[in-house]
Amino acid sequence: MKILPLIALKNRSLSSGYAAIGFVFLFLLLGPLLTPINHTSQNLSVSLQAPSASHWVGTDYYGRDVFARLVYGGRITWLVAIAATLIAVCIGTIIGLFSAYRGGWIDLVVMRLVDVMLAFPKLFVVLLIVGLGASSINLLIWVLALFSWMEIARIIRSEVMSQKNRTYIKSARALGFGTPRILLKHVLPNILGPIIVSSVLLISTIILVESGLSFLGLGIQAPNASWGSILNDGKIDPLGTWWLSVPAGLLILTTVTGFNLIGDGLQKLFDPKKSL
Amino acid sequence: MLHGIIRRLLSAIPTLLIGITLCFLIIHLAPGNPATRFLNPSQSAQTQEIIRERFGLNQSVPVQYGHWLERVLFHFDFGYSFYNGKSCVAVLISALKPTLILSFWALIFALFVGVSLGIFTATKADTHFDRIINSIMMVFISTPAFWLGLMFIGLFTIRLGWLPGSHLHSLYYDQLNSFGQLLDSVKHLILPVLTLGLPLAATLFKYIRTGMIDALQSDYILAARARGIRQSTILWKYSLKNSLLPVVSLLGVIIPALLSGAVIVEVVFALPGVGRAMVTAVFGRDYPILMAGATLAFITVIFFNMIADILNMILDPRIRNGSGGL
């Protein structure tokens, strides 16, 4: 796999996706430099104020600065999504590689497990687990990861299956290389494309699930913020207190659209036939 | 084909068993055990013991698992709610109607919009119209349903006052004549159905459009064109049939998405459905309801996956004849 396609800007989906993600990334990175206000400090005397010079995106019910909460909440949303995706990709890659390479009954059992786990509506299971444990960022990351690796495993398995009988693998086997070496040094680099595409698309799915959970009051807990919990603050009168509901929603939309566009763009570059 | 269908039905049995077991394990492997999560430490030791005994929490985990499996498989009994003591199945069935109504109409809306726009834009691939529709659909795929719902409520309910933004009926529903009741129900359903249906329609659109573009560029369509067959016949009779096949397989993706989406939409629009019952159960630590809800949602998905596979067998001769898929 060449690294060049990752920065190919002639691809319209890819360049729009990079622009969207770049914008949100800069907002999250530089946000703290623009506001000295702590995102958790309350001041009830300025509760629910519209945007002004002192509070650029207004304040919430407790008088907390919404701009600061959007920045720190966004950081938490991104952290959860990226960490859960990385864990899911590691689990999915290991299981997918192993299952496809060993084949036989191991493959059968693993793929049945994948089918079973894919059949669980994700939000139902996450609700079940989050409802049982004390809500924490770590628990959220692990739960999201443990119910997101299956698609990656399935894709990796089918990619390895298609590589398994190629000449370079047969040659490596003939040279006496062990299974781990063949899988990690020879097969893995050849299937990095699909792994990257599905990881990028997974980030956007996880952002949607995490925001949904936080919106329901079950994800990131106060005083910490997440874009979903900020939206929850604005649900009584979504357009009346638009500074609570519109910017957070637009940031989720921009991030998810950005990652989806990057995923689609990379898919077109790596495998034009499969691109949707 | 009958052999294939029977084999598919049988293969669902181990899947169901593994899934039901996983639901049980999730409860028992999650941090803390059900007994400590449920019991109030301020209760006397005697009260705690009575509660443990009543809900079977004093037994070992394998014994509890055996009982759970037996009750679920042979009696379809998921135990009793910790909150009000009612049977979990009864609680969830009473909440089923709003969820079914919402999901059914959202699915019909998504199929109608997704399929018709998908076909139409495929015939106009790479035009400005195609690009605009494609971009709009990409936005809908990425829009969080709860935000879409909030914006609809803010605009159409609070600002314009055109449509109601909560519940299935008005308070004066019973005093209306049958036409009035129908109109009232339709008005209450428009916003939740759009909220759940639009992201789904966008996903279907993406698959249908790609399938149609592929089909329209394939050799058999070229051959049909060369034979002078009319464009409309090519579109509706040849291309559509082949590009609709993946949609049947997509049932496996659509049903979990519908169920998960319904949870959020029911909360946003205050609909008393299964999703809202689940969220209420989370806040009340009512784990029998949570376990029953997750298991029933799982069984629903497995059922629709099976239907999708059987439909595929009937529609696709390659699968029917056992000569493998694509």
XYZ file of C-alpha atoms in Angstrom:
602
model
C 0.000 0.000 0.000
C 1.272 3.405 -0.897
C 0.976 6.235 1.599
C 0.484 8.688 -1.272
C -3.259 7.984 -1.698
C -3.825 9.099 1.898
C -2.934 12.636 0.912
C -4.326 12.582 -2.627
C -6.326 15.784 -2.849
C -7.693 15.373 -6.371
C -10.283 13.029 -4.945
C -13.288 15.262 -4.142
C -14.635 13.157 -1.237
C -11.209 12.956 0.339
C -10.400 16.655 0.081
C -13.836 17.696 1.452
C -13.453 15.171 4.271
C -9.960 16.462 5.151
C -11.277 20.048 5.125
C -14.156 19.167 7.502
C -11.988 17.151 9.890
C -9.168 19.723 9.687
C -11.601 22.477 10.687
C -12.952 20.548 13.711
C -9.441 19.415 14.696
C -8.136 22.999 14.687
C -11.168 24.095 16.718
C -10.446 21.441 19.346
C -6.706 22.106 19.299
C -6.740 25.885 19.432
C -9.992 26.338 21.366
C -8.362 26.495 24.831
C -6.060 29.305 23.604
C -9.107 31.373 22.641
C -10.988 31.097 25.914
C -9.523 31.291 29.403
C -12.846 30.125 30.948
C -12.977 26.721 32.631
C -15.628 24.528 31.033
C -16.935 23.275 34.400
C -17.042 26.531 36.366
C -20.618 27.568 37.137
C -22.052 31.061 37.508
C -25.820 31.028 38.018
C -26.060 34.795 37.599
C -25.334 34.402 33.869
C -27.535 31.331 33.295
C -28.802 30.703 29.732
C -27.341 33.838 28.185
C -27.270 34.257 24.407
C -23.867 34.666 22.700
C -22.074 37.856 23.717
C -18.545 39.291 23.808
C -17.810 37.621 27.160
C -19.382 34.257 26.199
C -18.974 33.729 22.450
C -21.445 30.849 22.250
C -23.551 31.831 25.276
C -24.018 29.965 28.538
C -26.004 26.934 29.722
C -28.438 26.533 32.651
C -25.602 26.646 35.196
C -23.968 29.630 33.567
C -21.134 27.521 32.151
C -19.443 28.838 29.024
C -20.750 26.857 26.023
C -17.709 27.616 23.832
C -15.379 26.075 26.437
C -17.759 23.121 26.829
C -17.866 22.598 23.058
C -14.055 22.517 22.962
C -13.539 20.207 25.966
C -16.658 18.150 25.203
C -15.441 17.684 21.638
C -12.056 16.551 22.894
C -13.747 13.911 25.045
C -16.006 12.808 22.169
C -12.977 12.468 19.860
C -10.914 10.740 22.542
C -13.641 8.160 23.206
C -14.225 7.556 19.483
C -10.553 7.262 18.526
C -9.590 5.117 21.538
C -12.589 2.781 21.041
C -11.814 2.535 17.320
C -8.136 1.715 17.935
C -9.064 -1.034 20.402
C -11.776 -2.374 18.068
C -9.365 -2.359 15.110
C -6.714 -4.250 17.122
C -9.228 -6.872 18.295
C -10.847 -7.150 14.850
C -7.497 -7.405 13.050
C -6.111 -10.097 15.348
C -9.319 -12.157 15.263
C -9.849 -11.682 11.516
C -6.230 -12.593 10.641
C -6.170 -15.600 12.916
C -9.592 -16.893 11.903
C -8.928 -16.680 8.179
C -5.421 -18.080 8.325
C -6.257 -21.051 10.534
C -9.549 -21.804 8.762
C -11.410 -25.007 9.676
C -13.472 -25.178 12.849
C -11.732 -22.158 14.417
C -12.889 -20.003 11.504
C -16.391 -21.479 11.757
C -16.699 -20.753 15.477
C -15.225 -17.257 15.210
C -17.462 -16.281 12.318
C -20.529 -17.584 14.155
C -19.527 -15.416 17.137
C -19.148 -12.444 14.775
C -22.640 -13.103 13.361
C -24.098 -13.308 16.850
C -22.467 -10.082 18.009
C -23.468 -8.236 14.834
C -27.074 -9.202 15.499
C -27.151 -7.257 18.773
C -28.547 -3.768 18.173
C -25.513 -1.828 19.403
C -27.394 0.795 21.400
C -29.416 -1.860 23.272
C -26.290 -3.693 24.453
C -24.391 -0.525 25.276
C -27.428 0.693 27.262
C -27.474 -2.634 29.080
C -23.820 -2.472 30.088
C -23.583 1.238 30.774
C -26.751 0.901 32.857
C -25.116 -1.772 34.975
C -21.732 -0.241 35.670
C -20.929 3.155 37.063
C -20.578 5.418 34.010
C -16.969 6.278 33.315
C -15.033 7.253 30.214
C -12.943 4.053 30.409
C -16.012 1.818 30.624
C -17.592 3.668 27.708
C -14.480 3.238 25.552
C -14.230 -0.496 26.285
C -17.934 -1.186 25.800
C -17.990 0.670 22.489
C -14.830 -1.153 21.359
C -16.036 -4.602 22.415
C -19.187 -4.204 20.338
C -17.532 -2.668 17.275
C -14.714 -5.041 16.239
C -16.877 -7.499 14.305
C -17.148 -5.623 10.992
C -13.349 -5.136 10.966
C -12.796 -8.851 11.695
C -15.151 -9.803 8.879
C -13.453 -7.500 6.358
C -9.946 -8.637 7.391
C -11.012 -12.283 7.172
C -12.342 -11.932 3.635
C -9.232 -9.973 2.573
C -6.887 -12.609 4.066
C -8.899 -15.365 2.388
C -8.304 -13.665 -0.960
C -4.556 -13.282 -0.263
C -4.023 -16.703 1.300
C -3.443 -18.621 -1.917
C -1.408 -15.987 -3.717
C 2.063 -16.869 -4.883
C 3.898 -14.596 -2.430
C 2.257 -16.340 0.511
C 2.991 -19.771 -0.938
C 6.619 -18.726 -1.449
C 6.869 -17.456 2.128
C 5.453 -20.752 3.379
C 7.880 -22.698 1.162
C 10.754 -20.688 2.661
C 9.686 -22.012 6.059
C 8.372 -18.764 7.563
C 6.093 -19.226 10.556
C 2.420 -18.236 10.575
C 2.859 -15.088 12.746
C 5.631 -13.796 10.483
C 3.627 -14.471 7.316
C 0.534 -12.815 8.784
C 2.234 -9.746 10.225
C 5.034 -9.117 7.715
C 3.439 -10.231 4.479
C -0.345 -10.403 4.671
C -1.022 -7.396 6.916
C 0.785 -4.769 4.782
C -1.216 -5.934 1.770
C -4.572 -5.460 3.457
C -3.872 -2.138 5.203
C -6.135 -0.298 2.745
C -9.409 -1.953 3.806
C -8.360 -1.727 7.465
C -7.843 2.037 7.224
C -11.125 2.547 5.352
C -13.190 0.574 7.859
C -11.433 2.234 10.832
C -12.234 5.713 9.543
C -15.877 4.755 8.971
C -16.001 3.154 12.428
C -14.916 6.418 14.088
C -18.021 8.151 12.745
C -20.311 5.305 13.870
C -18.833 5.422 17.376
C -19.174 9.221 17.550
C -22.881 8.852 16.737
C -23.388 6.135 19.384
C -21.413 8.036 22.057
C -23.271 11.295 21.354
C -26.561 9.391 21.487
C -25.658 7.883 24.855
C -24.516 11.211 26.269
C -27.690 12.830 24.940
C -29.684 10.221 26.893
C -27.618 11.110 29.975
C -25.814 7.757 30.006
C -22.477 8.556 28.407
C -20.110 11.254 29.610
C -21.276 12.420 33.036
C -21.372 15.971 34.460
C -19.424 18.102 35.191
C -17.585 16.817 32.090
C -19.185 17.615 28.769
C -19.625 15.880 25.461
C -21.370 17.209 22.360
C -24.271 14.845 23.081
C -24.720 16.102 26.649
C -24.597 19.755 25.480
C -27.426 18.927 23.058
C -29.342 17.384 25.944
C -29.053 20.739 27.770
C -30.753 22.442 24.842
C -33.610 20.008 24.332
C -36.353 22.000 26.131
C -36.477 24.728 23.475
C -34.048 23.681 20.710
C -34.359 26.883 18.677
C -35.035 29.248 21.588
C -31.720 28.254 23.169
C -30.141 27.614 19.770
C -26.599 28.216 21.075
C -26.931 24.970 23.056
C -28.432 22.830 20.308
C -27.214 24.157 16.957
C -23.384 24.468 17.352
C -23.014 21.078 19.112
C -25.205 19.392 16.483
C -23.293 21.033 13.635
C -19.963 19.940 15.141
C -21.160 16.301 15.360
C -22.530 16.531 11.822
C -19.304 18.060 10.445
C -17.114 15.460 12.174
C -19.213 12.472 11.142
C -19.633 13.745 7.567
C -15.882 14.432 7.433
C -14.911 10.933 8.526
C -17.530 9.389 6.203
C -16.188 11.403 3.254
C -12.599 10.394 4.056
C -13.707 6.746 4.333
C -15.536 6.913 0.989
C -12.642 8.738 -0.668
C -10.071 6.211 0.544
C -12.337 3.360 -0.531
C -12.464 4.833 -4.046
C -8.662 5.079 -4.096
C -7.904 1.657 -2.675
C -10.628 -0.312 -4.390
C -12.680 1.639 -6.940
C -14.866 -1.409 -7.680
C -16.166 -1.670 -4.124
C -16.735 2.025 -3.552
C -20.292 3.146 -2.887
C -34.403 -25.093 -2.066
C -36.397 -26.662 0.788
C -33.180 -28.337 1.956
C -31.445 -24.954 1.976
C -34.271 -23.325 3.940
C -34.293 -26.115 6.560
C -30.497 -25.856 6.874
C -30.793 -22.081 7.385
C -33.518 -22.547 10.031
C -31.385 -25.095 11.897
C -28.304 -22.879 11.777
C -30.251 -20.196 13.670
C -30.513 -22.457 16.738
C -26.846 -22.279 17.866
C -26.795 -18.547 17.035
C -29.800 -18.013 19.292
C -28.246 -20.068 22.080
C -24.944 -18.165 21.932
C -26.778 -14.824 21.883
C -29.037 -15.664 24.828
C -25.988 -16.891 26.759
C -24.100 -13.682 25.932
C -26.990 -11.587 27.273
C -26.809 -13.508 30.535
C -23.015 -13.255 30.704
C -23.033 -9.497 30.072
C -25.098 -9.029 33.235
C -22.856 -11.284 35.293
C -19.511 -10.135 33.887
C -20.253 -6.419 34.147
C -18.617 -4.646 37.114
C -20.360 -5.574 40.411
C -22.910 -8.372 40.604
C -26.655 -8.051 40.103
C -27.401 -8.614 43.791
C -25.189 -5.761 45.019
C -26.394 -3.490 42.247
C -30.018 -4.055 43.132
C -30.003 -4.313 46.910
C -30.136 -1.201 48.990
C -27.327 -1.307 51.608
C -29.575 0.471 54.118
C -32.038 -2.467 54.075
C -31.809 -5.003 56.898
C -29.905 -8.240 56.294
C -33.172 -10.158 56.549
C -34.893 -8.003 53.884
C -31.871 -8.347 51.627
C -32.009 -12.129 52.007
C -35.726 -12.238 51.176
C -35.128 -10.172 48.023
C -32.160 -12.368 47.050
C -34.283 -15.463 47.415
C -37.274 -13.999 45.615
C -35.270 -13.076 42.524
C -33.029 -16.160 42.664
C -29.916 -14.030 43.343
C -28.778 -16.312 46.166
C -28.042 -19.177 43.761
C -24.697 -19.810 42.075
C -24.153 -18.270 38.610
C -24.333 -21.636 36.710
C -27.626 -22.478 38.461
C -28.993 -19.017 37.656
C -27.885 -19.523 34.032
C -29.642 -22.913 33.857
C -32.860 -21.400 35.187
C -32.618 -18.405 32.859
C -32.093 -20.615 29.798
C -34.948 -22.930 30.753
C -37.341 -20.064 31.438
C -36.449 -18.201 28.242
C -36.405 -21.185 25.887
C -39.343 -23.197 27.192
C -41.623 -20.637 28.814
C -40.567 -17.400 27.104
C -40.323 -15.979 30.611
C -37.711 -13.284 31.263
C -38.459 -12.817 34.940
C -40.003 -9.844 36.696
C -39.229 -6.155 36.743
C -37.390 -5.050 39.891
C -39.233 -1.775 39.688
C -42.918 -2.763 39.615
C -42.855 -6.563 39.874
C -44.616 -7.002 36.516
C -43.519 -9.683 34.041
C -40.757 -8.328 31.755
C -42.475 -9.758 28.679
C -45.730 -8.010 29.656
C -43.912 -4.695 30.223
C -42.145 -4.891 26.854
C -45.221 -6.108 24.941
C -47.262 -3.212 26.302
C -44.529 -0.884 24.960
C -44.299 -2.680 21.628
C -47.144 -0.926 19.778
C -45.547 2.546 19.489
C -42.190 0.985 18.518
C -43.787 -1.187 15.827
C -45.855 1.690 14.405
C -42.829 4.014 14.355
C -40.421 1.434 12.876
C -42.922 0.203 10.264
C -43.677 3.652 8.837
C -40.027 4.724 9.049
C -39.069 1.617 7.068
C -41.787 2.231 4.448
C -40.690 5.878 4.148
C -36.997 4.891 3.894
C -37.709 2.235 1.258
C -39.863 4.587 -0.813
C -37.480 7.555 -0.698
C -34.229 5.542 -0.767
C -35.227 3.246 -3.639
C -36.953 5.845 -5.830
C -34.216 8.476 -5.434
C -31.521 5.807 -5.848
C -32.957 4.645 -9.170
C -33.639 8.151 -10.420
C -30.160 9.503 -9.643
C -28.498 6.373 -11.080
C -30.017 7.213 -14.471
C -28.567 10.708 -14.126
C -25.163 9.647 -12.748
C -22.462 12.332 -12.719
C -24.863 15.190 -13.446
C -25.308 18.195 -11.154
C -28.615 16.742 -9.953
C -26.908 13.470 -8.967
C -24.150 15.325 -7.114
C -26.594 17.529 -5.180
C -28.802 14.583 -4.123
C -25.703 12.562 -3.238
C -24.379 15.354 -1.003
C -27.761 15.803 0.712
C -27.935 12.071 1.377
C -24.379 12.034 2.739
C -25.447 14.719 5.236
C -28.494 12.685 6.287
C -26.350 9.562 6.791
C -24.124 11.575 9.121
C -26.884 13.408 11.002
C -27.475 12.231 14.568
C -31.167 11.248 14.755
C -31.662 12.996 18.099
C -30.394 16.290 16.703
C -32.613 16.004 13.630
C -35.564 15.311 15.956
C -34.722 18.305 18.160
C -34.474 20.607 15.145
C -37.820 19.331 13.798
C -39.472 19.909 17.200
C -37.888 23.367 17.492
C -39.062 24.404 14.036
C -42.346 22.602 13.308
C -43.697 22.287 16.864
C -42.419 25.223 18.901
C -41.821 27.921 16.254
C -44.428 27.201 13.559
C -46.874 25.130 15.648
C -47.700 22.965 12.619
C -47.104 19.486 14.030
C -47.132 17.942 17.510
C -43.709 16.982 18.875
C -44.572 14.383 21.523
C -46.749 11.342 22.240
C -48.767 9.213 19.826
C -52.102 10.995 20.281
C -53.545 14.254 21.544
C -55.199 14.398 24.978
C -58.628 14.821 23.312
C -58.056 11.811 21.000
C -61.020 9.831 22.417
C -63.447 12.652 21.692
C -62.585 12.723 17.975
C -64.479 10.866 15.225
C -62.609 8.112 13.366
C -61.326 10.453 10.639
C -60.199 12.930 13.275
C -58.414 10.144 15.172
C -56.633 9.032 12.003
C -55.578 12.591 11.217
C -54.401 13.092 14.800
C -52.296 9.889 14.693
C -50.793 10.826 11.320
C -49.877 14.318 12.579
C -48.180 12.834 15.654
C -46.237 10.351 13.558
C -44.849 12.659 10.854
C -41.890 14.098 12.794
C -40.754 10.842 14.524
C -41.055 8.890 11.245
C -39.017 11.513 9.375
C -36.391 11.546 12.150
C -35.963 7.780 12.098
C -36.567 7.327 8.371
C -34.364 9.996 6.777
C -30.934 8.596 7.835
C -32.159 5.121 6.871
C -33.429 6.351 3.489
C -30.008 7.897 2.865
C -28.255 4.583 3.612
C -30.607 2.676 1.293
C -30.196 5.347 -1.380
C -26.431 4.818 -1.343
C -26.735 1.068 -1.907
C -29.498 1.285 -4.538
C -27.716 4.014 -6.510
C -24.434 2.083 -6.620
C -26.220 -1.171 -7.483
C -28.161 0.504 -10.301
C -25.089 2.251 -11.735
C -23.222 -1.085 -11.748
C -26.199 -2.844 -13.303
C -26.667 -0.168 -15.991
C -23.009 -0.494 -17.014
C -23.008 -4.299 -17.173
C -22.792 -6.392 -20.339
C -26.335 -7.766 -20.228
C -27.762 -4.241 -20.209
C -25.490 -3.312 -23.118
C -26.767 -6.391 -24.945
C -30.375 -5.437 -24.153
C -29.738 -1.917 -25.489
C -28.134 -3.367 -28.624
C -31.269 -5.427 -29.170
C -33.288 -2.226 -29.155
C -35.167 -2.881 -25.920
C -36.786 0.245 -24.521
C -34.934 2.198 -21.818
C -37.873 1.974 -19.395
C -38.009 -1.840 -19.766
C -34.241 -2.045 -19.209
C -34.541 0.134 -16.114
C -37.550 -1.407 -14.424
C -37.353 -5.011 -15.591
C -33.640 -5.804 -15.810
C -31.564 -3.384 -13.726
C -33.931 -2.858 -10.813
C -34.437 -6.573 -10.159
C -30.699 -7.108 -9.837
C -29.995 -4.028 -7.774
C -32.836 -4.808 -5.344
C -31.264 -8.110 -4.305
C -28.649 -6.478 -2.030
C -31.480 -4.538 -0.337
C -32.991 -7.819 0.858
C -29.612 -8.768 2.354
C -29.487 -5.317 3.920
C -32.388 -6.275 6.205
C -29.707 -7.597 8.550
C -28.260 -4.074 8.795
C -31.541 -2.163 8.657
C -33.339 -3.931 11.519
C -30.634 -3.314 14.196
C -30.342 0.288 12.960
C -34.126 0.720 13.195
C -34.231 -0.708 16.726
C -31.286 1.394 17.949
C -32.679 4.492 16.226
C -36.106 3.901 17.770
C -34.575 4.136 21.287
C -33.381 7.695 20.647
C -36.421 8.809 18.656
C -38.813 7.509 21.328
C -36.967 9.477 23.988
C -36.874 12.681 21.902
C -40.595 12.481 21.015
C -41.742 11.035 24.382
C -43.239 7.937 22.728
C -43.973 5.155 25.245
C -42.150 2.437 23.254
C -39.646 -0.319 23.983
C -36.673 2.038 23.615
C -38.026 4.431 26.184
C -38.806 1.499 28.501
C -35.156 0.435 28.155
C -33.839 3.907 28.994
C -36.189 4.140 31.981
C -34.934 0.709 33.091
C -31.307 1.910 32.872
C -32.029 4.790 35.215
C -33.986 2.501 37.556
C -31.263 -0.213 37.484
C -34.056 -2.595 36.442
C -31.760 -5.222 34.961
C -34.359 -7.956 34.208
C -36.079 -5.493 31.840
C -32.706 -4.563 30.277
C -31.753 -8.220 29.846
C -35.171 -9.059 28.374
C -35.068 -6.022 26.046
C -31.579 -6.823 24.726
C -32.446 -10.528 24.271
C -35.728 -9.797 22.491
C -34.043 -7.236 20.226
C -31.401 -9.862 19.417
C -34.060 -12.512 18.648
C -35.879 -10.009 16.379
C -32.680 -9.346 14.396
C -31.897 -13.066 14.076
C -35.463 -13.655 12.840
C -35.191 -10.951 10.164
C -31.724 -12.143 9.133
C -33.225 -15.563 8.571
C -36.124 -14.108 6.550
C -33.613 -12.118 4.468
C -31.527 -15.236 3.734
C -34.597 -17.263 2.798
C -35.887 -14.444 0.543
C -32.462 -14.320 -1.082
C -32.628 -18.069 -1.701
C -36.006 -17.633 -3.371
C -34.967 -14.597 -5.445
C -31.389 -15.508 -6.407
C -30.973 -18.703 -8.446
C -27.208 -18.821 -7.650
C -27.902 -19.138 -3.915
C -30.965 -21.336 -4.505
C -28.978 -23.871 -6.525
C -26.179 -23.888 -3.982
C -23.667 -22.632 -6.527
C -22.483 -19.938 -4.145
C -23.045 -16.221 -4.108
C -21.064 -13.572 -5.854
